[in-house]
PDB file of C-alpha atoms and ligand atoms in Angstrom:
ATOM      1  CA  UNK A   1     -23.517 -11.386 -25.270  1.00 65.00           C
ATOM      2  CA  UNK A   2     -22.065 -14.650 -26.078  1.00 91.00           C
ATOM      3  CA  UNK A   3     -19.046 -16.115 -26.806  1.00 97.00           C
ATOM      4  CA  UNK A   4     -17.568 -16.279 -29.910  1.00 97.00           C
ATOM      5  CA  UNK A   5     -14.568 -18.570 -31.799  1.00 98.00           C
ATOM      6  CA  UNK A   6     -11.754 -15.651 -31.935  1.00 97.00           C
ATOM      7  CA  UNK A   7     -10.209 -15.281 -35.797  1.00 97.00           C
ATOM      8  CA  UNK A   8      -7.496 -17.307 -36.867  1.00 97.00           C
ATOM      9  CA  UNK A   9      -5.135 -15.120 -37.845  1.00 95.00           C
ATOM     10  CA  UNK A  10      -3.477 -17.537 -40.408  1.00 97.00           C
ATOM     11  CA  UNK A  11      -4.319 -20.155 -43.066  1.00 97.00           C
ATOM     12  CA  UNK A  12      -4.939 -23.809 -41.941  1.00 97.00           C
ATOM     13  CA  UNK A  13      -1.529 -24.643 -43.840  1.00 96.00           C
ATOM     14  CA  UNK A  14       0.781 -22.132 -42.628  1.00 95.00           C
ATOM     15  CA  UNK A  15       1.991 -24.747 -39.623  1.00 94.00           C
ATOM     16  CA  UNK A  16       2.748 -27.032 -41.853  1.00 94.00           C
ATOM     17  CA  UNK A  17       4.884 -29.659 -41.687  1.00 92.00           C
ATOM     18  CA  UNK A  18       4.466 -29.478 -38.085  1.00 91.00           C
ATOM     19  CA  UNK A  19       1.098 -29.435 -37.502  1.00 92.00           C
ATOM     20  CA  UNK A  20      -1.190 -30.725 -40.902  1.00 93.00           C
ATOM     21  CA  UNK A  21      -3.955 -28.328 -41.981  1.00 94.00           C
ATOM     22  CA  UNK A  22      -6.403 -31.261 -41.921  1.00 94.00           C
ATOM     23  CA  UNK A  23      -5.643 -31.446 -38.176  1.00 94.00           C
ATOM     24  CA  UNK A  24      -5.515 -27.678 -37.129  1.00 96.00           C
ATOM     25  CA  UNK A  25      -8.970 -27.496 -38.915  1.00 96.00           C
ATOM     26  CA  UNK A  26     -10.683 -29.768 -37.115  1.00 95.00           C
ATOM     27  CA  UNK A  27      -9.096 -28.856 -34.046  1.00 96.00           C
ATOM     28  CA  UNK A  28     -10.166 -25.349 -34.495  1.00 97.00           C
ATOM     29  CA  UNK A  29     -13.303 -25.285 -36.368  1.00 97.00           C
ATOM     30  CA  UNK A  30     -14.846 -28.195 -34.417  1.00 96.00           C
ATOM     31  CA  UNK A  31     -12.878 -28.421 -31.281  1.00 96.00           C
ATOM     32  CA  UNK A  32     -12.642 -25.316 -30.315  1.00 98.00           C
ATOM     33  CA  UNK A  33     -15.826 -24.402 -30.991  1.00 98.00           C
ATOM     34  CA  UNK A  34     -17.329 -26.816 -29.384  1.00 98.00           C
ATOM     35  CA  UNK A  35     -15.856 -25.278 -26.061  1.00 98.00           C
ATOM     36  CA  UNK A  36     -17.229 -21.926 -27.016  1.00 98.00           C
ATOM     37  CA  UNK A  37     -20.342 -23.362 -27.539  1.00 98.00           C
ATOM     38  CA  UNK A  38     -20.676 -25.306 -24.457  1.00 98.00           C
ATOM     39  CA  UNK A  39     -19.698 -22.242 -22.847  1.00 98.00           C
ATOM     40  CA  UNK A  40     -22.792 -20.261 -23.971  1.00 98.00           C
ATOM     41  CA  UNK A  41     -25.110 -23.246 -22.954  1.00 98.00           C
ATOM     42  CA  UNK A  42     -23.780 -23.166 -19.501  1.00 98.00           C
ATOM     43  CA  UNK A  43     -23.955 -19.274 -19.034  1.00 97.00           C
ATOM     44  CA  UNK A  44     -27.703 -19.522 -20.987  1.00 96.00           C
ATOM     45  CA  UNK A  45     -29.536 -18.679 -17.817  1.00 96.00           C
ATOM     46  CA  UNK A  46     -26.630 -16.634 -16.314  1.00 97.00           C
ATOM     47  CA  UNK A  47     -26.636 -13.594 -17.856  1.00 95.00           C
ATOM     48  CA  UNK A  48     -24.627 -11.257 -15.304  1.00 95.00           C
ATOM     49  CA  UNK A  49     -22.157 -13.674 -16.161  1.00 96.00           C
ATOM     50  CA  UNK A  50     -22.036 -13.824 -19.623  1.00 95.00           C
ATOM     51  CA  UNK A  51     -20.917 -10.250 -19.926  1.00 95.00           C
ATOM     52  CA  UNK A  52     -17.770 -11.036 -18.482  1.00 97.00           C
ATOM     53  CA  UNK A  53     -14.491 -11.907 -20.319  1.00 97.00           C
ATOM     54  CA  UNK A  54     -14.020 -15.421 -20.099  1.00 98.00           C
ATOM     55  CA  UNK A  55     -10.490 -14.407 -18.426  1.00 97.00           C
ATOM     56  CA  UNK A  56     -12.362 -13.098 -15.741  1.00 98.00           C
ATOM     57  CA  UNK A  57     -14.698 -15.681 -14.832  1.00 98.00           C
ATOM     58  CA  UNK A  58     -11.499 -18.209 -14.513  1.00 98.00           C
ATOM     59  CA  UNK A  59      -9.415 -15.636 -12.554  1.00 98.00           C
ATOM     60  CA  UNK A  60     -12.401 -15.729  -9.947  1.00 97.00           C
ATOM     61  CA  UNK A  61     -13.752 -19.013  -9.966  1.00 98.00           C
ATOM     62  CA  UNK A  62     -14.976 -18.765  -6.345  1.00 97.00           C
ATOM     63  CA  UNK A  63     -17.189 -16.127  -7.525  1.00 96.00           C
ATOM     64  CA  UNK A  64     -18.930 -18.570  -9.798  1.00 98.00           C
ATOM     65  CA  UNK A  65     -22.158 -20.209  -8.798  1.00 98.00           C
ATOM     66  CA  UNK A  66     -21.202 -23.740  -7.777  1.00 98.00           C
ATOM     67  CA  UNK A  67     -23.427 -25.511 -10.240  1.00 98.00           C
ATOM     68  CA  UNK A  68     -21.549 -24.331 -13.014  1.00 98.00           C
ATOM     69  CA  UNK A  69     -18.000 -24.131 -11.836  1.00 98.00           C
ATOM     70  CA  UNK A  70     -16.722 -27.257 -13.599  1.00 98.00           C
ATOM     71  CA  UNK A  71     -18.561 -26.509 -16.580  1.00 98.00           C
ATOM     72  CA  UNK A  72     -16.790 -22.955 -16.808  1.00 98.00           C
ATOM     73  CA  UNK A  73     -13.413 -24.492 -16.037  1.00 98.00           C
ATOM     74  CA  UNK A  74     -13.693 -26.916 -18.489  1.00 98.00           C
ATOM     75  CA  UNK A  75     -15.330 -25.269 -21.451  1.00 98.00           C
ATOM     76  CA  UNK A  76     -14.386 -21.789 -20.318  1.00 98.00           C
ATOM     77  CA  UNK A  77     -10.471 -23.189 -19.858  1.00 98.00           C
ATOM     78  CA  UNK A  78     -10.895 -24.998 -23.504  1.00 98.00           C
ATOM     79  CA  UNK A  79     -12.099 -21.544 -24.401  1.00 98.00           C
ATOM     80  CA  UNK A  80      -9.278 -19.455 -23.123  1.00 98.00           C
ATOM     81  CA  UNK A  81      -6.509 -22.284 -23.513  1.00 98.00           C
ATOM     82  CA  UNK A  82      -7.229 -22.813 -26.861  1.00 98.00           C
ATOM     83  CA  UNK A  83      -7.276 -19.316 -28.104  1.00 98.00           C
ATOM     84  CA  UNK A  84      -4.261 -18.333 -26.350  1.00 98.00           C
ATOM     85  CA  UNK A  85      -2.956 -21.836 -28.277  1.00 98.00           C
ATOM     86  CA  UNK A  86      -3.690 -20.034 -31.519  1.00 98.00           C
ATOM     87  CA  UNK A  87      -2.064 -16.690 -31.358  1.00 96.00           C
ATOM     88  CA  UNK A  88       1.357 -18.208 -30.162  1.00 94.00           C
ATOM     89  CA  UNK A  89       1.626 -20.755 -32.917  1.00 95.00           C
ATOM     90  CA  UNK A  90       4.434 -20.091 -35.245  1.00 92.00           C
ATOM     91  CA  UNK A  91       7.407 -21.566 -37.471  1.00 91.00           C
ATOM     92  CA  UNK A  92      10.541 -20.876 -38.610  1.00 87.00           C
ATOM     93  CA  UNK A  93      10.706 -17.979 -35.416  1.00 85.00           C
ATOM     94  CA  UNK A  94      13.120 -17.008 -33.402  1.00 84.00           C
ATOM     95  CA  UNK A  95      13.453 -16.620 -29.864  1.00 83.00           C
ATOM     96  CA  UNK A  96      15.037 -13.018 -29.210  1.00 89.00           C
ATOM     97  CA  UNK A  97      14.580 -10.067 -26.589  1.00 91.00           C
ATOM     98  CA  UNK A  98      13.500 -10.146 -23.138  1.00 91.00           C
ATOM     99  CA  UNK A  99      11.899 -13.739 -23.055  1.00 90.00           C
ATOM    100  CA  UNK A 100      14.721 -15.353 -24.584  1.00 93.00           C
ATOM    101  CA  UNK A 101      17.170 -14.080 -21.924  1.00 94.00           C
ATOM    102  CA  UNK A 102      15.185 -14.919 -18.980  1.00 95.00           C
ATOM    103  CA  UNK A 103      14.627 -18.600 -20.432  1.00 96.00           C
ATOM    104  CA  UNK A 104      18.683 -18.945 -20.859  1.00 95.00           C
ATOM    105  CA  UNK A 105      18.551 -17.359 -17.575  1.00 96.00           C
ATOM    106  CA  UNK A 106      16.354 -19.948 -16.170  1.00 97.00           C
ATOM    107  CA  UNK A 107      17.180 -23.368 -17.947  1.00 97.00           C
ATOM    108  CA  UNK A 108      20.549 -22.210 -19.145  1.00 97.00           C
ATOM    109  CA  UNK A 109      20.226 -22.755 -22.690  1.00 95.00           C
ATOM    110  CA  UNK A 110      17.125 -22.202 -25.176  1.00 93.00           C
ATOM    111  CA  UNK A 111      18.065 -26.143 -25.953  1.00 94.00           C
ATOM    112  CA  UNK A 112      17.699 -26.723 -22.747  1.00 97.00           C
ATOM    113  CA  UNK A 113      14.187 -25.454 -22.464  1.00 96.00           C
ATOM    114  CA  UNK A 114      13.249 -26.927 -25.185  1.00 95.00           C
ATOM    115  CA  UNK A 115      14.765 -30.327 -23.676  1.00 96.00           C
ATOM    116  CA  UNK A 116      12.921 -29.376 -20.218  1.00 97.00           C
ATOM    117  CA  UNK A 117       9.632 -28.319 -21.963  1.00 96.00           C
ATOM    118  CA  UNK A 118       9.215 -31.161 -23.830  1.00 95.00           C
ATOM    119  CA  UNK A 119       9.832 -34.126 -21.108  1.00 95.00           C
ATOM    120  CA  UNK A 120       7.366 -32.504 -19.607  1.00 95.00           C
ATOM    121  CA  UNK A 121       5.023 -32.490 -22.460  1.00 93.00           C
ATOM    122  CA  UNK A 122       5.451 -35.822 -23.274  1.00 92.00           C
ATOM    123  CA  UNK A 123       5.021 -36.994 -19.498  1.00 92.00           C
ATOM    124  CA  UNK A 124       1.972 -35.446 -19.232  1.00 90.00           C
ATOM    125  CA  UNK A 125      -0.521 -38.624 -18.544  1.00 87.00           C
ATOM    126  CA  UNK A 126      -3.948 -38.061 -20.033  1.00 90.00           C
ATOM    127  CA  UNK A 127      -5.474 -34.904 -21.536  1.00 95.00           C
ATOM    128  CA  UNK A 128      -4.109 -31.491 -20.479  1.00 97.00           C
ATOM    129  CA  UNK A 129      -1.483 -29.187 -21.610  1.00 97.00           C
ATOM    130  CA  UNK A 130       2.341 -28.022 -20.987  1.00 97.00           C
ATOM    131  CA  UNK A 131       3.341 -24.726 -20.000  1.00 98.00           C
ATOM    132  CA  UNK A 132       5.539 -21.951 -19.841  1.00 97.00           C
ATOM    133  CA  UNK A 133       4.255 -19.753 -17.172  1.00 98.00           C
ATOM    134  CA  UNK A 134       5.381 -16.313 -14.792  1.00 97.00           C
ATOM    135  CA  UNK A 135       4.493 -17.812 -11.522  1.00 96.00           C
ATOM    136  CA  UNK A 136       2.835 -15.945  -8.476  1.00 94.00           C
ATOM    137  CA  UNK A 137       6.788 -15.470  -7.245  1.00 95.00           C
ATOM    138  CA  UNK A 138       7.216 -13.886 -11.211  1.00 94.00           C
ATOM    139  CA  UNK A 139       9.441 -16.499 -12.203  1.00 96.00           C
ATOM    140  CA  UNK A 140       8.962 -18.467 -15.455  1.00 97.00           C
ATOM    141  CA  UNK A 141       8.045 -22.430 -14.663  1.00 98.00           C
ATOM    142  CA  UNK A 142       7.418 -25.188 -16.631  1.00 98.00           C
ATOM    143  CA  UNK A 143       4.255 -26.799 -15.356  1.00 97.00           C
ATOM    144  CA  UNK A 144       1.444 -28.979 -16.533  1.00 97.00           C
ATOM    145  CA  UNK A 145      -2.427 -28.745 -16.388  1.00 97.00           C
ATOM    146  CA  UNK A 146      -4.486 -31.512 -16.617  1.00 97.00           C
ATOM    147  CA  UNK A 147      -7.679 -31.340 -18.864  1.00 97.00           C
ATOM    148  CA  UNK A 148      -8.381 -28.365 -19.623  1.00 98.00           C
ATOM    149  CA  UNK A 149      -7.921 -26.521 -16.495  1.00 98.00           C
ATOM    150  CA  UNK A 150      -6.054 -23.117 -17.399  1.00 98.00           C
ATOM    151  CA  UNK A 151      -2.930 -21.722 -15.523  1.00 98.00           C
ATOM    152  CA  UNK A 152      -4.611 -18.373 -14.712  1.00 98.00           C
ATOM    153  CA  UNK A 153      -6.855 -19.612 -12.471  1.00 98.00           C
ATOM    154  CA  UNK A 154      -3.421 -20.086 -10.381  1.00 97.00           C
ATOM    155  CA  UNK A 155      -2.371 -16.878 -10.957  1.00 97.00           C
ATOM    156  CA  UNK A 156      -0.165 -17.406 -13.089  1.00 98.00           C
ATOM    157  CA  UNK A 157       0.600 -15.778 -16.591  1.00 98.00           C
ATOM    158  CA  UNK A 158       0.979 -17.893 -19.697  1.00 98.00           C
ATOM    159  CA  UNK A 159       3.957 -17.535 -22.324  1.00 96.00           C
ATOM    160  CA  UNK A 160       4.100 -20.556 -24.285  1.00 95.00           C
ATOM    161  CA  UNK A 161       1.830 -23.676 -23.985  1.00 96.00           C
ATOM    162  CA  UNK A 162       1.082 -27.033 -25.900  1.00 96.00           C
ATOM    163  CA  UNK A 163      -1.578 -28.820 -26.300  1.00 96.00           C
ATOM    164  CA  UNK A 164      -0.932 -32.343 -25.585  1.00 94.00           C
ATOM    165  CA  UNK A 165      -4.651 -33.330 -26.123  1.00 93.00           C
ATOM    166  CA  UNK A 166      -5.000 -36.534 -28.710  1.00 86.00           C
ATOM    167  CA  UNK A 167      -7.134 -34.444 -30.712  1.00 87.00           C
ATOM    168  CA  UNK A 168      -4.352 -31.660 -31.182  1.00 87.00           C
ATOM    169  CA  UNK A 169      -2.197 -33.955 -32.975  1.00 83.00           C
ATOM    170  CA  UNK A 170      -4.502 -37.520 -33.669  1.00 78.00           C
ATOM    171  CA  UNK A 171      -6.390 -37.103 -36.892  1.00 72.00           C
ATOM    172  CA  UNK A 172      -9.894 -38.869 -35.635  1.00 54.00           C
ATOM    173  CA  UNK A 173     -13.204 -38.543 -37.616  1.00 51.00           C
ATOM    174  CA  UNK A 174     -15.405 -36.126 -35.814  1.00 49.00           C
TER     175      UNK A 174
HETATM  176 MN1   MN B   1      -7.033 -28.787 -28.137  1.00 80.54          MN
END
């Protein structure tokens, strides 16, 4: 078995003006898979592991054969991160039901999430990613991850995320 890019359930334009189709391309079609692909060279010659889901080999990175493990944390987290990135994206939504309590709950205003979650975001130093997570105590946190390390590997459960990459938002020839 081997990995594969997961379908983009939407056109490249549909996150426009936020996000330009030029840029979501790339970062999809070429950045993305690029993980996925360095994923499969790294599991070539591993081929108990490859059956697993890629969620399962960063939930239990202790079980991974040292040589690898940065290789599956880094292209198995851009794997993971990325297409969890993808099925969250969307505009002109509202935040309603359970979620939407808990975060005026939490931060005491959506606004003030927002505020919260994108300080954070934009004091991230370097490559890695923001995130609203349910923590190992099952309360939602704002937290950051540097490269492409991914929050389940914590323990933690993802809810919203960002990608605060260069390439997720820096058109660059590739
Ligand atoms: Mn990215």
């Amino acid at each position: 078995m081997t990995y594969e890019l997961p379908k983009l359930e939407y056109p490249y334009t549909s996150l426009e003006p936020f996000m330009d189709s030029k840029t979501v391309e790339i970062h999809y079609s070429k950045h993305h898979q690029a993980y996925v692909n360095k994923l499969n060279e790294t599991l070539q010659d591993y081929p108990d592991l490859q059956e697993k889901k890629v969620e399962d080999l960063l939930k239990n990175l202790k079980e991974i054969p040292e040589e690898i493990r940065q290789s599956i944390i880094n292209f198995g987290g851009g794997h993971f991160n990325h297409s969890f990135f993808w099925q969250i994206l969307k505009k002109d939504t509202k935040f309603s039901g359970k979620i939407s309590k808990a975060i005026e709950k939490k931060f005491g205003s959506y606004e003030k999430f927002k505020e919260n979650f994108t300080k954070s975001a934009l004091g991230l130093f370097g490559s890695g990613w923001t995130w609203l997570v349910l923590n190992k105590n099952k309360e939602l946190e704002i937290i950051q991850t540097k490269n492409q390390d991914s929050p389940i590997s914590q323990g933690m459960k993802p809810l919203i995320t960002i990608d605060v990459w260069e390439h997720a938002y820096y058109l660059v020839k590739v």
